[in-house]
CSV table of C-alpha atoms in Angstrom, one decimal:
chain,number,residue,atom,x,y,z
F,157,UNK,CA,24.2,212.8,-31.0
F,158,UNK,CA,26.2,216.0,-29.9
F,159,UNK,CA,29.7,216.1,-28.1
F,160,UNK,CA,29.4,216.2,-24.4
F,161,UNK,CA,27.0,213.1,-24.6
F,162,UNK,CA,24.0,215.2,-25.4
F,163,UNK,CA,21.0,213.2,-26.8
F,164,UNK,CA,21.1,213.1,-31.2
F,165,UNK,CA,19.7,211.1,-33.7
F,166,UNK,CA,22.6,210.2,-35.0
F,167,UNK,CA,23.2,207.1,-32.1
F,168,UNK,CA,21.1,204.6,-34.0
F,169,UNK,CA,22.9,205.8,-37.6
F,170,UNK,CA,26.4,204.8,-36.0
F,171,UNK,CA,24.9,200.8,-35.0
F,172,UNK,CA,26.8,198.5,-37.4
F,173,UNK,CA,24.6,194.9,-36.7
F,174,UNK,CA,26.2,194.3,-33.1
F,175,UNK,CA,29.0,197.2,-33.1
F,176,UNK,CA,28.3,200.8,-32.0
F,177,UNK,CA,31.6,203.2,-32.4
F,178,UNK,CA,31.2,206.0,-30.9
F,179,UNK,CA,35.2,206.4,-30.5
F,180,UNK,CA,36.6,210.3,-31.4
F,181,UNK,CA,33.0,212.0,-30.6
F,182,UNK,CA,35.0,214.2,-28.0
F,183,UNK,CA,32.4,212.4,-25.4
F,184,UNK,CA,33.0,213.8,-22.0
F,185,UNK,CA,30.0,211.5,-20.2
F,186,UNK,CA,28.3,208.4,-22.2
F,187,UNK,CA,24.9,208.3,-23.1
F,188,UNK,CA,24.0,205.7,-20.8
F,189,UNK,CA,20.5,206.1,-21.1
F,190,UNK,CA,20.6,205.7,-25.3
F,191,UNK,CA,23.0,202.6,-24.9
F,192,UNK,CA,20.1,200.8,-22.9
F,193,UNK,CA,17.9,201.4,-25.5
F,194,UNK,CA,20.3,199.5,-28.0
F,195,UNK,CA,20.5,196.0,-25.9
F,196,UNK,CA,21.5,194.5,-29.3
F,197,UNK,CA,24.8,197.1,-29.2
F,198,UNK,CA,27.0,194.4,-27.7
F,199,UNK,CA,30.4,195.8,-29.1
F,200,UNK,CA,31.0,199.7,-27.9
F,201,UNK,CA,34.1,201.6,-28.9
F,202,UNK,CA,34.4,205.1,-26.6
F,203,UNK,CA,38.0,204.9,-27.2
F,204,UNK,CA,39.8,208.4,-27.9
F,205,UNK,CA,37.4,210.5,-26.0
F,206,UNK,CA,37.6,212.7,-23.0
F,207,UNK,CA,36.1,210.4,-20.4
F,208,UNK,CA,37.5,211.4,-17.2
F,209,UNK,CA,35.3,208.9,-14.7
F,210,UNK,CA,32.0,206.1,-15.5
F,211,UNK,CA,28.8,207.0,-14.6
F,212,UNK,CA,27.3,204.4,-11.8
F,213,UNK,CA,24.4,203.5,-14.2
F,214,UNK,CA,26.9,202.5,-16.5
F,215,UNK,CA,27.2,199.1,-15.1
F,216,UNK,CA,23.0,198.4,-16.1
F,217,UNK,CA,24.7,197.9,-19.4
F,218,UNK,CA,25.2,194.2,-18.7
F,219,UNK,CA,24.6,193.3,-22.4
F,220,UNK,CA,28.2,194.9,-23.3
F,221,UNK,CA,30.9,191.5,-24.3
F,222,UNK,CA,33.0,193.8,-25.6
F,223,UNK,CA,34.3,197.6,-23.9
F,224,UNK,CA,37.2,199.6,-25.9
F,225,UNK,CA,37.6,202.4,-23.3
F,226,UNK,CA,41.1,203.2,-24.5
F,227,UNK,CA,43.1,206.7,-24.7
F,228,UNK,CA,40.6,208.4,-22.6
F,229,UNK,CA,41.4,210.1,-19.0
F,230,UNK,CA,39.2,207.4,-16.7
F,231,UNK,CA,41.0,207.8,-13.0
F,232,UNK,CA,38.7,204.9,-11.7
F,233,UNK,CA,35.8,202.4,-12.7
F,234,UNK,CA,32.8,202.4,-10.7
F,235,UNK,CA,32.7,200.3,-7.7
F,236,UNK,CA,30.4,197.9,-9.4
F,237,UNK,CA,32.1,197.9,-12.2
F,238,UNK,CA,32.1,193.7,-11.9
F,239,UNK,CA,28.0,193.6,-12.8
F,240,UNK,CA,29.0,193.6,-16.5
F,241,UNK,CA,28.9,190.0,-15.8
F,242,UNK,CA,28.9,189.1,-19.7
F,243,UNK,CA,32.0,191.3,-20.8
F,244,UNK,CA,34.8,189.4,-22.4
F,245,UNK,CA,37.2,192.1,-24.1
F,246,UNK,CA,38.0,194.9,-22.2
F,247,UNK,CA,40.3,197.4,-23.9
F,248,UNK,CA,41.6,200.4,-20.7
F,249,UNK,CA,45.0,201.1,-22.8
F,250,UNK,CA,46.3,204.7,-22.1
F,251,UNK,CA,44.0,205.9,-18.8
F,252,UNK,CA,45.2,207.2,-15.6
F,253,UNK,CA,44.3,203.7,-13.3
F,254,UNK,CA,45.9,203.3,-11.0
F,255,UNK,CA,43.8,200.4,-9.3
F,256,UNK,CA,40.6,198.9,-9.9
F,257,UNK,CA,37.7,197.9,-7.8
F,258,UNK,CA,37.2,194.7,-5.9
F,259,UNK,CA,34.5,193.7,-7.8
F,260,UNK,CA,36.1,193.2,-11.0
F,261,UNK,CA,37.0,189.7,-9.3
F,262,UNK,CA,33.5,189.3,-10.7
F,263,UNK,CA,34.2,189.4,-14.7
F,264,UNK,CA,34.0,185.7,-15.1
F,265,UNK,CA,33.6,185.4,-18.4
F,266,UNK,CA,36.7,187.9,-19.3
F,267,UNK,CA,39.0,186.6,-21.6
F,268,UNK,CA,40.9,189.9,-22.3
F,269,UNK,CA,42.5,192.4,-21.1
F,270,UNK,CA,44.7,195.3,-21.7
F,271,UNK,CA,45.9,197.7,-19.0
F,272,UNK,CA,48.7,199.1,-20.5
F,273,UNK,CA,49.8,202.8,-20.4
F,274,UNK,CA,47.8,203.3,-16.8
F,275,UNK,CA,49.8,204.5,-13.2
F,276,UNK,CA,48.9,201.1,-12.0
F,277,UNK,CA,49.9,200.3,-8.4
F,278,UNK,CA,53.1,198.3,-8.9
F,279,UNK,CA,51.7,195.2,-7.6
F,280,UNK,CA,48.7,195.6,-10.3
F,281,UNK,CA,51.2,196.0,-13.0
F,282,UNK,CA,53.2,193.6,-11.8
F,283,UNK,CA,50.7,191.0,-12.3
F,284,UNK,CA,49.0,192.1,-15.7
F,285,UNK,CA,52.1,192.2,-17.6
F,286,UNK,CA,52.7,193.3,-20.6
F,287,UNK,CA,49.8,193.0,-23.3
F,288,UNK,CA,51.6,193.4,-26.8
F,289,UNK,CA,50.3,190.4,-28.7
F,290,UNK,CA,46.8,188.4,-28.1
F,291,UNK,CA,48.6,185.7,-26.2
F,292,UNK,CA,49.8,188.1,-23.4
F,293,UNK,CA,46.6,190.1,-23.3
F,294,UNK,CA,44.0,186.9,-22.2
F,295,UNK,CA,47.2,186.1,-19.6
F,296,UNK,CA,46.2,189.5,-18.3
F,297,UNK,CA,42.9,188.5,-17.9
F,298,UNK,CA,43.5,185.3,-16.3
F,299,UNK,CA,46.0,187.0,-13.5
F,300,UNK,CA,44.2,190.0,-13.0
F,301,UNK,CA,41.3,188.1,-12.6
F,302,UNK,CA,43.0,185.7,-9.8
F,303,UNK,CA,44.7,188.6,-8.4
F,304,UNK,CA,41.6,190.5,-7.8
F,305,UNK,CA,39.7,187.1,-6.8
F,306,UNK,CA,42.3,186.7,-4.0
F,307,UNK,CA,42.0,190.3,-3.1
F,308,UNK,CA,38.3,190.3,-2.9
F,309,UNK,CA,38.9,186.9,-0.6
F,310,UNK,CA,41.2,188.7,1.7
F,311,UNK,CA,38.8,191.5,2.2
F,312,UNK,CA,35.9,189.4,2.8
F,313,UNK,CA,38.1,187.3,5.1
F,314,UNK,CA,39.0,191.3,6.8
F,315,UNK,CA,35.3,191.8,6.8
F,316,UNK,CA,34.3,188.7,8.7
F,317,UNK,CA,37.0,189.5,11.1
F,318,UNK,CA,35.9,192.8,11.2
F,319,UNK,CA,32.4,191.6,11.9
F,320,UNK,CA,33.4,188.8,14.0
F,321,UNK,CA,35.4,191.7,16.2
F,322,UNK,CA,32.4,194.0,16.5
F,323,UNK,CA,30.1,191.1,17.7
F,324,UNK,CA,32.7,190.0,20.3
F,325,UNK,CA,33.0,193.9,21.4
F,326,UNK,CA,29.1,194.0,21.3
F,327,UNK,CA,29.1,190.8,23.6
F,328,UNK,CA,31.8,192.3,25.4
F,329,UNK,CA,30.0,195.8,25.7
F,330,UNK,CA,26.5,193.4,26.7
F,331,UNK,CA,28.1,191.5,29.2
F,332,UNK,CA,30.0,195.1,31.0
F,333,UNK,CA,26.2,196.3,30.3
F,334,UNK,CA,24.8,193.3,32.1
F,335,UNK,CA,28.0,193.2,35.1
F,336,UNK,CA,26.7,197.7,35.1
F,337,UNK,CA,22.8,196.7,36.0
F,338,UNK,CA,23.7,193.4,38.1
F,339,UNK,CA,26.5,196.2,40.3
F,340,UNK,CA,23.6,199.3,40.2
F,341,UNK,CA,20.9,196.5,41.0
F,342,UNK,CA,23.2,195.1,43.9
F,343,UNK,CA,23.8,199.3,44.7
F,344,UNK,CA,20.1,199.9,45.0
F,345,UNK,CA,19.6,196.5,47.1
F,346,UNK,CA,21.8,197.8,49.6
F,347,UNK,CA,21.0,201.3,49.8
F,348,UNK,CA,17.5,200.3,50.2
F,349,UNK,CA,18.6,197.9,52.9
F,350,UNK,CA,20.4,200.6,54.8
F,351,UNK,CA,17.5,202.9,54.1
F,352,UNK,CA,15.5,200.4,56.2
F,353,UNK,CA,17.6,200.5,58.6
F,354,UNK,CA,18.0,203.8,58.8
F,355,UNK,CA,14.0,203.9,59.5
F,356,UNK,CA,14.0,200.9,62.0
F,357,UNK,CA,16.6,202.9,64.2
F,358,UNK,CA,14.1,206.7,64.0
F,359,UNK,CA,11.7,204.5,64.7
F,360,UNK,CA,13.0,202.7,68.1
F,361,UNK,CA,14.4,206.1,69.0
F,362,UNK,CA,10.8,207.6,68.1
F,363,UNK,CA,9.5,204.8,70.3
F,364,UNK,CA,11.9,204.9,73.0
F,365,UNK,CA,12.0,208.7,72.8
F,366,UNK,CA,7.9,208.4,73.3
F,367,UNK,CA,8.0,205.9,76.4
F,368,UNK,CA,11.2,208.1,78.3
F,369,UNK,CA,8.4,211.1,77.7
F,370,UNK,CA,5.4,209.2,79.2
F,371,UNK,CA,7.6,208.1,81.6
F,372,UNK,CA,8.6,211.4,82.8
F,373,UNK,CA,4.9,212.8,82.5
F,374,UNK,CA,3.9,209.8,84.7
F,375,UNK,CA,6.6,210.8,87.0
F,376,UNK,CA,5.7,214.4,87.4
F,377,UNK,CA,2.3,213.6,87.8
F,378,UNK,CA,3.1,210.9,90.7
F,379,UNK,CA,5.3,214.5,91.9
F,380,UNK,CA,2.0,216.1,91.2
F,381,UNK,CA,-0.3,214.3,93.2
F,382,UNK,CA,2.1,214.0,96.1
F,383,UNK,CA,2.0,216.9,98.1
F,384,UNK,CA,-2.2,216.3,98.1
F,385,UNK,CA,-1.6,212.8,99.5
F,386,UNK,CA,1.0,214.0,102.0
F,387,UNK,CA,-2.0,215.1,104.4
F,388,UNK,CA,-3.7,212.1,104.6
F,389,UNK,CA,-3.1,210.3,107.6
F,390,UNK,CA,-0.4,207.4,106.6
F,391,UNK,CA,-2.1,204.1,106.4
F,392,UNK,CA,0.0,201.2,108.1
F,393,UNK,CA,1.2,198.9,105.5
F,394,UNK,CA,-1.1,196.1,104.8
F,395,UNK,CA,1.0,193.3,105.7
F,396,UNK,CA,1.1,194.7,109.3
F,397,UNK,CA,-2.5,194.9,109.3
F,398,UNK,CA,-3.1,191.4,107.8
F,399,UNK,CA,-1.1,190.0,110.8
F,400,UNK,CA,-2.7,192.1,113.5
F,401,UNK,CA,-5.6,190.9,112.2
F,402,UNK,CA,-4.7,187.2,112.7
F,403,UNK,CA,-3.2,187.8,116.3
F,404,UNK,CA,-6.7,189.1,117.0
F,405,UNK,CA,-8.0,186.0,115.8
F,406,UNK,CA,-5.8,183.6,118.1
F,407,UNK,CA,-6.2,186.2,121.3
F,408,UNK,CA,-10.2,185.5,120.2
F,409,UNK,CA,-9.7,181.5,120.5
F,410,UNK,CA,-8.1,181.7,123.6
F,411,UNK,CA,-10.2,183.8,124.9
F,412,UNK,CA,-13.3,181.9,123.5
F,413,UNK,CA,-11.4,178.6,125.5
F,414,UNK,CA,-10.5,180.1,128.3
F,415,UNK,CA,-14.6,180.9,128.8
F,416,UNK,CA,-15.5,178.0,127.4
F,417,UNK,CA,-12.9,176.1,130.5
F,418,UNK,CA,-14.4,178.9,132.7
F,419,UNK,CA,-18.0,178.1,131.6
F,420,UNK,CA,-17.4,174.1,132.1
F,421,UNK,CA,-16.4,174.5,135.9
F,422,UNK,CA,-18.9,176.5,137.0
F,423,UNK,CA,-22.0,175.3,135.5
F,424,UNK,CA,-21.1,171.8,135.4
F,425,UNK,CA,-20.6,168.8,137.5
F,426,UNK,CA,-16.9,169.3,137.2
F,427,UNK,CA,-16.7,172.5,139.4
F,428,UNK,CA,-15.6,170.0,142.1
F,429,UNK,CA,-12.4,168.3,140.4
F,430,UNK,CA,-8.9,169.5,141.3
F,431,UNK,CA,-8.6,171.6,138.1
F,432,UNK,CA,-11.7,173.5,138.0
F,433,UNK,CA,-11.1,174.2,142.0
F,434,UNK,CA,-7.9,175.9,141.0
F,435,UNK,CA,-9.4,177.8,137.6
F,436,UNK,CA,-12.8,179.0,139.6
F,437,UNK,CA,-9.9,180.2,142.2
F,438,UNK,CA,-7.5,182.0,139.5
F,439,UNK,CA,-11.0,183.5,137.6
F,440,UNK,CA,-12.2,185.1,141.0
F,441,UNK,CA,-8.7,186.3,141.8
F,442,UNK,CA,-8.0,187.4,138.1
F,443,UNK,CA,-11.6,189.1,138.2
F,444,UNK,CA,-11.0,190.7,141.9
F,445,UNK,CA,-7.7,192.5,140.5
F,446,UNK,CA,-8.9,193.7,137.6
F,447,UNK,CA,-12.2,195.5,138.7
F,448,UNK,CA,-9.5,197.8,140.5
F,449,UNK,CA,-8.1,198.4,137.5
F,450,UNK,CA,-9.3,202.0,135.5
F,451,UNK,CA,-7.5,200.2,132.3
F,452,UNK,CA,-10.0,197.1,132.6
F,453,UNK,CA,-12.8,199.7,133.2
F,454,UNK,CA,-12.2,201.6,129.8
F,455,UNK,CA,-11.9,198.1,128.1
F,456,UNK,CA,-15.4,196.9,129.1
F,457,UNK,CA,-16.6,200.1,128.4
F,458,UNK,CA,-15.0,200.2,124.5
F,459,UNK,CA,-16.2,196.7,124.2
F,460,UNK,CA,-19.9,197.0,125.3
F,461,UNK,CA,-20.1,200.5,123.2
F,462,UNK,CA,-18.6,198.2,120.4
């Protein structure tokens, strides 16, 4: 193996049965990909190198129960740092942490810790303590552990109420959504209401427009026609001539029973009573006066021409 994590043949020389020491190779990235090929490599020293951060495929190693990253330059872990589910020492003396990812709440089986010597953030260092004898480093463990636990729970409770205030702003924005459609379906209800209206009134004024113009074309044809009609010889109303028409009629009857009277005292046997005697008398006077008359003359003569 070279420095600057090269690749070297050397990697499987430095395995001692479960322990692989690769501390003071002036490392400046690990050979991830050559640790996975040593599963049985369960103990790694990479202390006293120049690590400055983890690869993210550096948590694959889930085989590791025991880390020595000490005296090297890491800033931060990797965010899922907590996969190396089996880990039970972890050695991070003399870095530059200054806090460490949620997900270390996941190191269950950690039994030790040492965080000493790192920028932690004072609430960090508070609870990790110091780590000078075996006693105070798995009490490290223990509360760094809980303390991460309960940071881990307060972001997932931050989360959910995170979550649970974007689905109440997505209902919110739904149901503004919704009241938007139900106002532009109510908008377009009534504009196609008035639009209806607006074509029933054009269409009575068409209408009405329409009969005022046939009315006025009827008009000035009734003008039209006028002066033609003014020459004709003005017919009396026919009222007048239905009841000249029925005086006729009566004059007729009592004409028709006056001859009838006439005819029944001269040619019958009742010439000789008292009231024929005066009607034969009135006839011949009537008939005597009225040969005289020119007026009578021109009658008979319309009537027998008739």
């Amino acid at each position: 193996m070279s420095r600057g994590g090269g690749k070297g043949p050397s990697l499987k020389d430095k395995l001692d049965g479960n322990e692989l020491d690769l501390s003071l190779c002036d490392l400046n990235e690990v050979p991830v990909r050559e640790l996975a090929a040593l599963p049985k490599a369960t103990i790694l020293d990479l202390s006293c190198n120049n690590l400055i951060s983890l690869p993210s495929d550096f948590c694959s190693l889930m085989h590791l129960v025991k880390l020595d990253l000490s005296k090297n330059r890491l800033q931060q872990l990797p965010l899922d740092f907590g996969r190396l589910v089996n880990l039970q020492h972890l050695d991070l003396l003399n870095n530059r942490l200054v806090t460490l990812p949620v997900s270390f709440a996941q190191l269950k089986n950690l039994k030790w810790l040492d965080l000493k010597d790192n920028p932690l953030d004072p609430v960090l260092a508070k609870v990790a303590g110091d780590c000078l004898d075996e006693k105070q480093c798995k009490q490290a463990a223990v509360k760094v552990l809980q303390h991460m636990k309960a940071i881990q729970s307060e972001q997932d409770r931050q989360r959910q109420r995170k979550l649970q205030a974007e689905r109440e702003m997505e209902k919110k924005r739904e149901a503004e959504q919704r009241a938007k459609e139900a106002q532009e379906r109510e908008l377009r209800k009534r504009e196609k209401a008035e639009e209806k209206e607006r074509r029933r009134r054009e269409y009575d004024a068409q209408k009405a427009a329409k009969q005022e113009m046939e009315k006025k074309t009827k008009k000035e044809n009734v003008q039209t026609r006028k002066p033609a009609s003014s020459s004709r010889p003005t017919q009396p109303p026919r009222h007048r001539h239905s009841w000249s028409r029925s005086v006729l009629r009566v004059l007729l009857l009592v004409l028709l029973c006056v001859l009838c009277t006439l005819a029944a005292c001269k040619l019958t046997e009742l010439q000789r009573q008292p009231l024929c005697v005066s009607v034969n008398t009135l006839y011949e006077d009537v008939v005597a006066a009225l040969q005289n008359h020119k007026t009578l003359q021109n009658m008979l003569q319309q009537n027998s021409q008739q």
